């Protein structure tokens, strides 16, 4: 029998590269088509719960990433105005023992570099940078991708891992357009020496009306990644837009000085607008399917967007590897396994956002609850999230 043609993957981000590696682990070839000429990990930090670090271990990336990871021992929730600590939820050894894998915080560029290096050394993966899409078509048992430079790539399936503004999604669901969520996220990275109160081996979460701030150690604890989420009307589609530092600090003026002072020391702020996407009626069209933000973009309030892309990658790879030539059925199997979980994480992410941004008097009730409930009890309520294993989804096909 001849070797199957390679699976085509649109997008060389976290989800696309992880999918290529997972396919290779199952003996399946792939071609990754990335529109950028040079792969790079934009952004600042990314949190990786045990459901994500477990996958990275299975893909053989744990040893390379461990030195670059921040390893927070707790999640500390603070009142934004007073600076008072409302709750401390355990991470570190507690969550690693509970779920068999650690909780990490890494610089997005470090994660992307680890994935890209693994792909570059994998003979079953071909990376094609600088490939923009001109047209897509399905002919018989193949998907044909026509690129802007006149090349044609063909394979038995095309997986769109090309993010929120996915070109592949326009084939699957042409009318599905992201809608602005009414908020933006701004990011910066601080040297630990100038991070003040933020320079702790912990995730910090600060809550205020219409604002929340998250910070955590990256680069082995040498730097602190910060993300500020605020309500505003800017609706740019750029992921790496230059943020107005002075305007940002003005919006943060109600927050406590112990937070504002280190944030004011950051000179380079980047931002992006937050968007939602309605639930798609279907995740595939024939031999064309979607994973990650292309099909179920996440609000950032549960820190699961990147991890859900990793989960999608291993589930999709398994479905395609076991397809026995029926890639259309493999895409339907993937959707059956993943739709419910992705929807639950989306709902919880949005709920967290509403809780984080509450104004008085509702925020007083929220804060009182946080002060009373034991942190370990609250964290145990996320067992459904962090305890996910690939085996748990196989019965939903």
mmCIF file of N, CA and C in Angstrom, residues 167-273:
data_model
loop_
_atom_site.group_PDB
_atom_site.id
_atom_site.type_symbol
_atom_site.label_atom_id
_atom_site.label_comp_id
_atom_site.label_asym_id
_atom_site.label_seq_id
_atom_site.Cartn_x
_atom_site.Cartn_y
_atom_site.Cartn_z
ATOM 1 N N UNK A 167 -9.064 32.153 7.747
ATOM 2 C CA UNK A 167 -9.474 32.101 6.341
ATOM 3 C C UNK A 167 -10.177 30.785 6.039
ATOM 4 N N UNK A 168 -9.748 29.713 6.708
ATOM 5 C CA UNK A 168 -10.358 28.399 6.467
ATOM 6 C C UNK A 168 -11.800 28.378 6.968
ATOM 7 N N UNK A 169 -12.080 29.071 8.075
ATOM 8 C CA UNK A 169 -13.453 29.083 8.600
ATOM 9 C C UNK A 169 -14.433 29.666 7.596
ATOM 10 N N UNK A 170 -13.981 30.560 6.743
ATOM 11 C CA UNK A 170 -14.891 31.149 5.753
ATOM 12 C C UNK A 170 -15.407 30.103 4.776
ATOM 13 N N UNK A 171 -14.691 28.987 4.637
ATOM 14 C CA UNK A 171 -15.174 27.887 3.800
ATOM 15 C C UNK A 171 -16.184 27.049 4.563
ATOM 16 N N UNK A 172 -15.927 26.811 5.836
ATOM 17 C CA UNK A 172 -16.805 25.965 6.650
ATOM 18 C C UNK A 172 -18.092 26.695 7.003
ATOM 19 N N UNK A 173 -17.974 27.929 7.497
ATOM 20 C CA UNK A 173 -19.134 28.745 7.893
ATOM 21 C C UNK A 173 -18.904 30.184 7.434
ATOM 22 N N UNK A 174 -19.296 30.520 6.208
ATOM 23 C CA UNK A 174 -18.979 31.840 5.653
ATOM 24 C C UNK A 174 -19.537 33.009 6.449
ATOM 25 N N UNK A 175 -20.643 32.804 7.176
ATOM 26 C CA UNK A 175 -21.292 33.918 7.870
ATOM 27 C C UNK A 175 -20.816 34.084 9.309
ATOM 28 N N UNK A 176 -19.897 33.255 9.748
ATOM 29 C CA UNK A 176 -19.427 33.321 11.134
ATOM 30 C C UNK A 176 -18.340 34.386 11.244
ATOM 31 N N UNK A 177 -18.689 35.527 11.851
ATOM 32 C CA UNK A 177 -17.765 36.656 11.972
ATOM 33 C C UNK A 177 -17.590 36.989 13.451
ATOM 34 N N UNK A 178 -16.362 37.127 13.937
ATOM 35 C CA UNK A 178 -16.159 37.504 15.344
ATOM 36 C C UNK A 178 -16.816 38.846 15.663
ATOM 37 N N UNK A 179 -17.362 38.924 16.888
ATOM 38 C CA UNK A 179 -18.023 40.140 17.362
ATOM 39 C C UNK A 179 -17.244 40.724 18.539
ATOM 40 N N UNK A 180 -17.078 42.023 18.521
ATOM 41 C CA UNK A 180 -16.312 42.700 19.559
ATOM 42 C C UNK A 180 -16.961 42.489 20.923
ATOM 43 N N UNK A 181 -16.144 42.190 21.938
ATOM 44 C CA UNK A 181 -16.639 41.876 23.275
ATOM 45 C C UNK A 181 -16.671 43.081 24.203
ATOM 46 N N UNK A 182 -16.269 44.264 23.720
ATOM 47 C CA UNK A 182 -16.350 45.460 24.539
ATOM 48 C C UNK A 182 -15.179 45.678 25.471
ATOM 49 N N UNK A 183 -14.071 44.987 25.229
ATOM 50 C CA UNK A 183 -12.908 45.110 26.115
ATOM 51 C C UNK A 183 -11.631 44.876 25.324
ATOM 52 N N UNK A 184 -10.532 45.327 25.888
ATOM 53 C CA UNK A 184 -9.220 45.074 25.300
ATOM 54 C C UNK A 184 -8.301 44.463 26.345
ATOM 55 N N UNK A 185 -7.240 43.840 25.873
ATOM 56 C CA UNK A 185 -6.197 43.309 26.744
ATOM 57 C C UNK A 185 -4.878 43.963 26.359
ATOM 58 N N UNK A 186 -4.157 44.465 27.344
ATOM 59 C CA UNK A 186 -2.836 45.069 27.130
ATOM 60 C C UNK A 186 -1.805 44.230 27.868
ATOM 61 N N UNK A 187 -0.632 44.076 27.273
ATOM 62 C CA UNK A 187 0.369 43.192 27.862
ATOM 63 C C UNK A 187 1.735 43.863 27.912
ATOM 64 N N UNK A 188 2.519 43.440 28.892
ATOM 65 C CA UNK A 188 3.893 43.904 29.029
ATOM 66 C C UNK A 188 4.666 42.841 29.801
ATOM 67 N N UNK A 189 5.982 42.935 29.748
ATOM 68 C CA UNK A 189 6.857 42.040 30.509
ATOM 69 C C UNK A 189 7.810 42.898 31.322
ATOM 70 N N UNK A 190 7.901 42.611 32.620
ATOM 71 C CA UNK A 190 8.745 43.381 33.530
ATOM 72 C C UNK A 190 9.922 42.544 34.001
ATOM 73 N N UNK A 191 11.113 43.113 34.086
ATOM 74 C CA UNK A 191 12.199 42.419 34.783
ATOM 75 C C UNK A 191 11.798 42.228 36.239
ATOM 76 N N UNK A 192 12.149 41.095 36.808
ATOM 77 C CA UNK A 192 11.714 40.816 38.171
ATOM 78 C C UNK A 192 12.242 41.865 39.144
ATOM 79 N N UNK A 193 13.397 42.468 38.850
ATOM 80 C CA UNK A 193 13.990 43.457 39.747
ATOM 81 C C UNK A 193 13.144 44.715 39.883
ATOM 82 N N UNK A 194 12.318 45.025 38.892
ATOM 83 C CA UNK A 194 11.494 46.227 38.941
ATOM 84 C C UNK A 194 10.009 45.920 39.116
ATOM 85 N N UNK A 195 9.701 44.675 39.471
ATOM 86 C CA UNK A 195 8.308 44.260 39.533
ATOM 87 C C UNK A 195 7.680 44.463 40.902
ATOM 88 N N UNK A 196 8.450 44.871 41.908
ATOM 89 C CA UNK A 196 7.878 45.165 43.214
ATOM 90 C C UNK A 196 7.080 44.012 43.788
ATOM 91 N N UNK A 197 5.847 44.325 44.199
ATOM 92 C CA UNK A 197 4.970 43.323 44.809
ATOM 93 C C UNK A 197 4.618 42.194 43.846
ATOM 94 N N UNK A 198 4.778 42.455 42.565
ATOM 95 C CA UNK A 198 4.424 41.441 41.563
ATOM 96 C C UNK A 198 5.480 40.359 41.443
ATOM 97 N N UNK A 199 6.659 40.588 42.005
ATOM 98 C CA UNK A 199 7.791 39.667 41.836
ATOM 99 C C UNK A 199 7.699 38.507 42.815
ATOM 100 N N UNK A 200 6.678 37.709 42.654
ATOM 101 C CA UNK A 200 6.458 36.551 43.517
ATOM 102 C C UNK A 200 6.282 35.301 42.659
ATOM 103 N N UNK A 201 6.606 34.120 43.193
ATOM 104 C CA UNK A 201 6.369 32.883 42.449
ATOM 105 C C UNK A 201 4.901 32.488 42.512
ATOM 106 N N UNK A 202 4.043 33.384 42.053
ATOM 107 C CA UNK A 202 2.603 33.171 42.134
ATOM 108 C C UNK A 202 1.913 33.892 40.990
ATOM 109 N N UNK A 203 0.696 33.475 40.699
ATOM 110 C CA UNK A 203 -0.167 34.218 39.787
ATOM 111 C C UNK A 203 -0.935 35.217 40.624
ATOM 112 N N UNK A 204 -0.898 36.470 40.213
ATOM 113 C CA UNK A 204 -1.664 37.507 40.890
ATOM 114 C C UNK A 204 -2.849 37.917 40.047
ATOM 115 N N UNK A 205 -4.020 38.009 40.666
ATOM 116 C CA UNK A 205 -5.244 38.430 39.986
ATOM 117 C C UNK A 205 -5.844 39.582 40.781
ATOM 118 N N UNK A 206 -5.954 40.754 40.152
ATOM 119 C CA UNK A 206 -6.470 41.967 40.795
ATOM 120 C C UNK A 206 -7.823 42.304 40.166
ATOM 121 N N UNK A 207 -8.817 42.563 41.022
ATOM 122 C CA UNK A 207 -10.186 42.774 40.569
ATOM 123 C C UNK A 207 -10.640 44.190 40.874
ATOM 124 N N UNK A 208 -11.298 44.810 39.886
ATOM 125 C CA UNK A 208 -11.863 46.143 40.062
ATOM 126 C C UNK A 208 -13.001 46.305 39.064
ATOM 127 N N UNK A 209 -13.832 47.311 39.269
ATOM 128 C CA UNK A 209 -14.971 47.521 38.370
ATOM 129 C C UNK A 209 -14.485 47.803 36.949
ATOM 130 N N UNK A 210 -14.809 46.911 36.022
ATOM 131 C CA UNK A 210 -14.442 47.090 34.626
ATOM 132 C C UNK A 210 -12.996 46.824 34.297
ATOM 133 N N UNK A 211 -12.211 46.358 35.280
ATOM 134 C CA UNK A 211 -10.778 46.140 35.075
ATOM 135 C C UNK A 211 -10.353 44.876 35.820
ATOM 136 N N UNK A 212 -9.493 44.089 35.210
ATOM 137 C CA UNK A 212 -8.755 43.097 35.991
ATOM 138 C C UNK A 212 -7.329 43.004 35.460
ATOM 139 N N UNK A 213 -6.416 42.690 36.348
ATOM 140 C CA UNK A 213 -4.995 42.584 36.017
ATOM 141 C C UNK A 213 -4.516 41.205 36.450
ATOM 142 N N UNK A 214 -3.754 40.558 35.575
ATOM 143 C CA UNK A 214 -3.159 39.260 35.883
ATOM 144 C C UNK A 214 -1.653 39.358 35.664
ATOM 145 N N UNK A 215 -0.875 38.775 36.579
ATOM 146 C CA UNK A 215 0.572 38.736 36.386
ATOM 147 C C UNK A 215 1.116 37.415 36.905
ATOM 148 N N UNK A 216 2.231 36.981 36.317
ATOM 149 C CA UNK A 216 2.830 35.704 36.713
ATOM 150 C C UNK A 216 4.263 35.636 36.194
ATOM 151 N N UNK A 217 5.091 34.793 36.831
ATOM 152 C CA UNK A 217 6.505 34.694 36.430
ATOM 153 C C UNK A 217 6.673 33.890 35.151
ATOM 154 N N UNK A 218 7.591 34.337 34.293
ATOM 155 C CA UNK A 218 7.983 33.602 33.084
ATOM 156 C C UNK A 218 9.508 33.595 33.014
ATOM 157 N N UNK A 219 10.038 32.953 31.956
ATOM 158 C CA UNK A 219 11.484 32.900 31.753
ATOM 159 C C UNK A 219 12.206 32.402 33.012
ATOM 160 N N UNK A 220 11.669 31.310 33.579
ATOM 161 C CA UNK A 220 12.285 30.721 34.754
ATOM 162 C C UNK A 220 12.206 31.602 35.980
ATOM 163 N N UNK A 221 11.276 32.570 35.995
ATOM 164 C CA UNK A 221 11.125 33.478 37.119
ATOM 165 C C UNK A 221 11.892 34.772 36.976
ATOM 166 N N UNK A 222 12.633 34.958 35.868
ATOM 167 C CA UNK A 222 13.438 36.171 35.685
ATOM 168 C C UNK A 222 12.602 37.370 35.252
ATOM 169 N N UNK A 223 11.404 37.122 34.710
ATOM 170 C CA UNK A 223 10.536 38.197 34.242
ATOM 171 C C UNK A 223 9.114 37.954 34.738
ATOM 172 N N UNK A 224 8.341 39.025 34.764
ATOM 173 C CA UNK A 224 6.942 38.951 35.160
ATOM 174 C C UNK A 224 6.090 39.412 33.983
ATOM 175 N N UNK A 225 5.239 38.532 33.491
ATOM 176 C CA UNK A 225 4.303 38.885 32.423
ATOM 177 C C UNK A 225 3.046 39.477 33.045
ATOM 178 N N UNK A 226 2.555 40.549 32.435
ATOM 179 C CA UNK A 226 1.374 41.254 32.944
ATOM 180 C C UNK A 226 0.351 41.403 31.824
ATOM 181 N N UNK A 227 -0.918 41.155 32.143
ATOM 182 C CA UNK A 227 -2.017 41.405 31.209
ATOM 183 C C UNK A 227 -3.065 42.230 31.936
ATOM 184 N N UNK A 228 -3.463 43.331 31.315
ATOM 185 C CA UNK A 228 -4.482 44.229 31.860
ATOM 186 C C UNK A 228 -5.685 44.184 30.935
ATOM 187 N N UNK A 229 -6.850 43.838 31.482
ATOM 188 C CA UNK A 229 -8.073 43.774 30.685
ATOM 189 C C UNK A 229 -9.009 44.874 31.158
ATOM 190 N N UNK A 230 -9.393 45.739 30.229
ATOM 191 C CA UNK A 230 -10.245 46.879 30.557
ATOM 192 C C UNK A 230 -11.364 47.010 29.532
ATOM 193 N N UNK A 231 -12.452 47.585 29.969
ATOM 194 C CA UNK A 231 -13.544 47.884 29.045
ATOM 195 C C UNK A 231 -13.196 49.140 28.254
ATOM 196 N N UNK A 232 -13.217 49.040 26.960
ATOM 197 C CA UNK A 232 -13.045 50.199 26.074
ATOM 198 C C UNK A 232 -13.556 49.842 24.697
ATOM 199 N N UNK A 233 -13.664 50.823 23.816
ATOM 200 C CA UNK A 233 -14.339 50.634 22.532
ATOM 201 C C UNK A 233 -13.400 50.404 21.354
ATOM 202 N N UNK A 234 -12.080 50.411 21.580
ATOM 203 C CA UNK A 234 -11.150 50.186 20.476
ATOM 204 C C UNK A 234 -11.346 48.790 19.912
ATOM 205 N N UNK A 235 -11.490 48.662 18.589
ATOM 206 C CA UNK A 235 -11.855 47.386 17.969
ATOM 207 C C UNK A 235 -10.859 46.948 16.902
ATOM 208 N N UNK A 236 -9.593 47.228 17.093
ATOM 209 C CA UNK A 236 -8.606 46.795 16.120
ATOM 210 C C UNK A 236 -8.523 45.276 16.023
ATOM 211 N N UNK A 237 -8.118 44.807 14.879
ATOM 212 C CA UNK A 237 -7.953 43.371 14.669
ATOM 213 C C UNK A 237 -6.517 42.921 14.868
ATOM 214 N N UNK A 238 -5.633 43.876 15.130
ATOM 215 C CA UNK A 238 -4.232 43.521 15.296
ATOM 216 C C UNK A 238 -4.022 42.809 16.633
ATOM 217 N N UNK A 239 -3.080 41.857 16.623
ATOM 218 C CA UNK A 239 -2.720 41.153 17.839
ATOM 219 C C UNK A 239 -1.573 41.855 18.553
ATOM 220 N N UNK A 240 -0.818 42.683 17.827
ATOM 221 C CA UNK A 240 0.402 43.262 18.381
ATOM 222 C C UNK A 240 0.405 44.770 18.199
ATOM 223 N N UNK A 241 -0.690 45.420 18.571
ATOM 224 C CA UNK A 241 -0.835 46.865 18.383
ATOM 225 C C UNK A 241 -0.096 47.609 19.499
ATOM 226 N N UNK A 242 0.516 48.735 19.147
ATOM 227 C CA UNK A 242 1.232 49.551 20.115
ATOM 228 C C UNK A 242 0.225 50.273 21.005
ATOM 229 N N UNK A 243 0.234 49.958 22.313
ATOM 230 C CA UNK A 243 -0.731 50.556 23.237
ATOM 231 C C UNK A 243 -0.236 51.906 23.736
ATOM 232 N N UNK A 244 -1.168 52.796 24.034
ATOM 233 C CA UNK A 244 -0.871 54.110 24.584
ATOM 234 C C UNK A 244 -0.648 53.950 26.091
ATOM 235 N N UNK A 245 0.595 54.015 26.524
ATOM 236 C CA UNK A 245 0.944 53.776 27.923
ATOM 237 C C UNK A 245 0.244 54.755 28.851
ATOM 238 N N UNK A 246 0.258 56.037 28.517
ATOM 239 C CA UNK A 246 -0.326 57.045 29.400
ATOM 240 C C UNK A 246 -1.834 56.861 29.538
ATOM 241 N N UNK A 247 -2.491 56.544 28.425
ATOM 242 C CA UNK A 247 -3.937 56.322 28.486
ATOM 243 C C UNK A 247 -4.256 55.080 29.326
ATOM 244 N N UNK A 248 -3.427 54.052 29.192
ATOM 245 C CA UNK A 248 -3.632 52.843 29.982
ATOM 246 C C UNK A 248 -3.474 53.136 31.478
ATOM 247 N N UNK A 249 -2.419 53.847 31.840
ATOM 248 C CA UNK A 249 -2.196 54.159 33.251
ATOM 249 C C UNK A 249 -3.313 55.035 33.809
ATOM 250 N N UNK A 250 -3.873 55.890 32.985
ATOM 251 C CA UNK A 250 -4.994 56.708 33.436
ATOM 252 C C UNK A 250 -6.203 55.834 33.755
ATOM 253 N N UNK A 251 -6.466 54.828 32.921
ATOM 254 C CA UNK A 251 -7.583 53.925 33.196
ATOM 255 C C UNK A 251 -7.330 53.111 34.460
ATOM 256 N N UNK A 252 -6.069 52.872 34.783
ATOM 257 C CA UNK A 252 -5.729 52.067 35.953
ATOM 258 C C UNK A 252 -5.631 52.898 37.234
ATOM 259 N N UNK A 253 -5.867 54.179 37.154
ATOM 260 C CA UNK A 253 -5.655 55.063 38.311
ATOM 261 C C UNK A 253 -6.460 54.668 39.556
ATOM 262 N N UNK A 254 -7.627 54.002 39.440
ATOM 263 C CA UNK A 254 -8.329 53.613 40.671
ATOM 264 C C UNK A 254 -7.637 52.478 41.434
ATOM 265 N N UNK A 255 -6.650 51.833 40.850
ATOM 266 C CA UNK A 255 -6.047 50.664 41.480
ATOM 267 C C UNK A 255 -4.984 51.067 42.497
ATOM 268 N N UNK A 256 -4.618 50.117 43.334
ATOM 269 C CA UNK A 256 -3.713 50.368 44.448
ATOM 270 C C UNK A 256 -2.293 50.676 43.973
ATOM 271 N N UNK A 257 -1.605 51.546 44.727
ATOM 272 C CA UNK A 257 -0.268 51.992 44.327
ATOM 273 C C UNK A 257 0.727 50.849 44.211
ATOM 274 N N UNK A 258 0.577 49.795 45.024
ATOM 275 C CA UNK A 258 1.525 48.683 44.964
ATOM 276 C C UNK A 258 1.431 47.918 43.650
ATOM 277 N N UNK A 259 0.322 48.082 42.940
ATOM 278 C CA UNK A 259 0.183 47.520 41.598
ATOM 279 C C UNK A 259 0.570 48.544 40.541
ATOM 280 N N UNK A 260 0.128 49.778 40.710
ATOM 281 C CA UNK A 260 0.364 50.807 39.700
ATOM 282 C C UNK A 260 1.848 51.103 39.522
ATOM 283 N N UNK A 261 2.600 51.156 40.594
ATOM 284 C CA UNK A 261 4.011 51.549 40.506
ATOM 285 C C UNK A 261 4.825 50.634 39.603
ATOM 286 N N UNK A 262 4.774 49.309 39.763
ATOM 287 C CA UNK A 262 5.538 48.476 38.822
ATOM 288 C C UNK A 262 4.987 48.529 37.401
ATOM 289 N N UNK A 263 3.673 48.679 37.249
ATOM 290 C CA UNK A 263 3.111 48.767 35.898
ATOM 291 C C UNK A 263 3.580 50.047 35.200
ATOM 292 N N UNK A 264 3.727 51.118 35.963
ATOM 293 C CA UNK A 264 4.185 52.377 35.387
ATOM 294 C C UNK A 264 5.633 52.280 34.916
ATOM 295 N N UNK A 265 6.388 51.330 35.473
ATOM 296 C CA UNK A 265 7.786 51.164 35.070
ATOM 297 C C UNK A 265 7.926 50.487 33.711
ATOM 298 N N UNK A 266 6.856 49.838 33.246
ATOM 299 C CA UNK A 266 6.899 49.181 31.930
ATOM 300 C C UNK A 266 6.720 50.229 30.835
ATOM 301 N N UNK A 267 7.644 50.263 29.916
ATOM 302 C CA UNK A 267 7.591 51.276 28.856
ATOM 303 C C UNK A 267 6.964 50.763 27.565
ATOM 304 N N UNK A 268 6.997 49.456 27.334
ATOM 305 C CA UNK A 268 6.494 48.886 26.076
ATOM 306 C C UNK A 268 5.234 48.070 26.349
ATOM 307 N N UNK A 269 4.094 48.629 25.972
ATOM 308 C CA UNK A 269 2.816 47.949 26.123
ATOM 309 C C UNK A 269 2.243 47.646 24.739
ATOM 310 N N UNK A 270 1.729 46.447 24.584
ATOM 311 C CA UNK A 270 1.043 46.046 23.356
ATOM 312 C C UNK A 270 -0.383 45.662 23.727
ATOM 313 N N UNK A 271 -1.301 45.770 22.778
ATOM 314 C CA UNK A 271 -2.676 45.414 23.125
ATOM 315 C C UNK A 271 -3.400 44.780 21.949
ATOM 316 N N UNK A 272 -4.523 44.160 22.282
ATOM 317 C CA UNK A 272 -5.409 43.583 21.280
ATOM 318 C C UNK A 272 -6.837 43.657 21.799
ATOM 319 N N UNK A 273 -7.779 43.696 20.885
ATOM 320 C CA UNK A 273 -9.193 43.729 21.255
ATOM 321 C C UNK A 273 -9.702 42.308 21.445
#
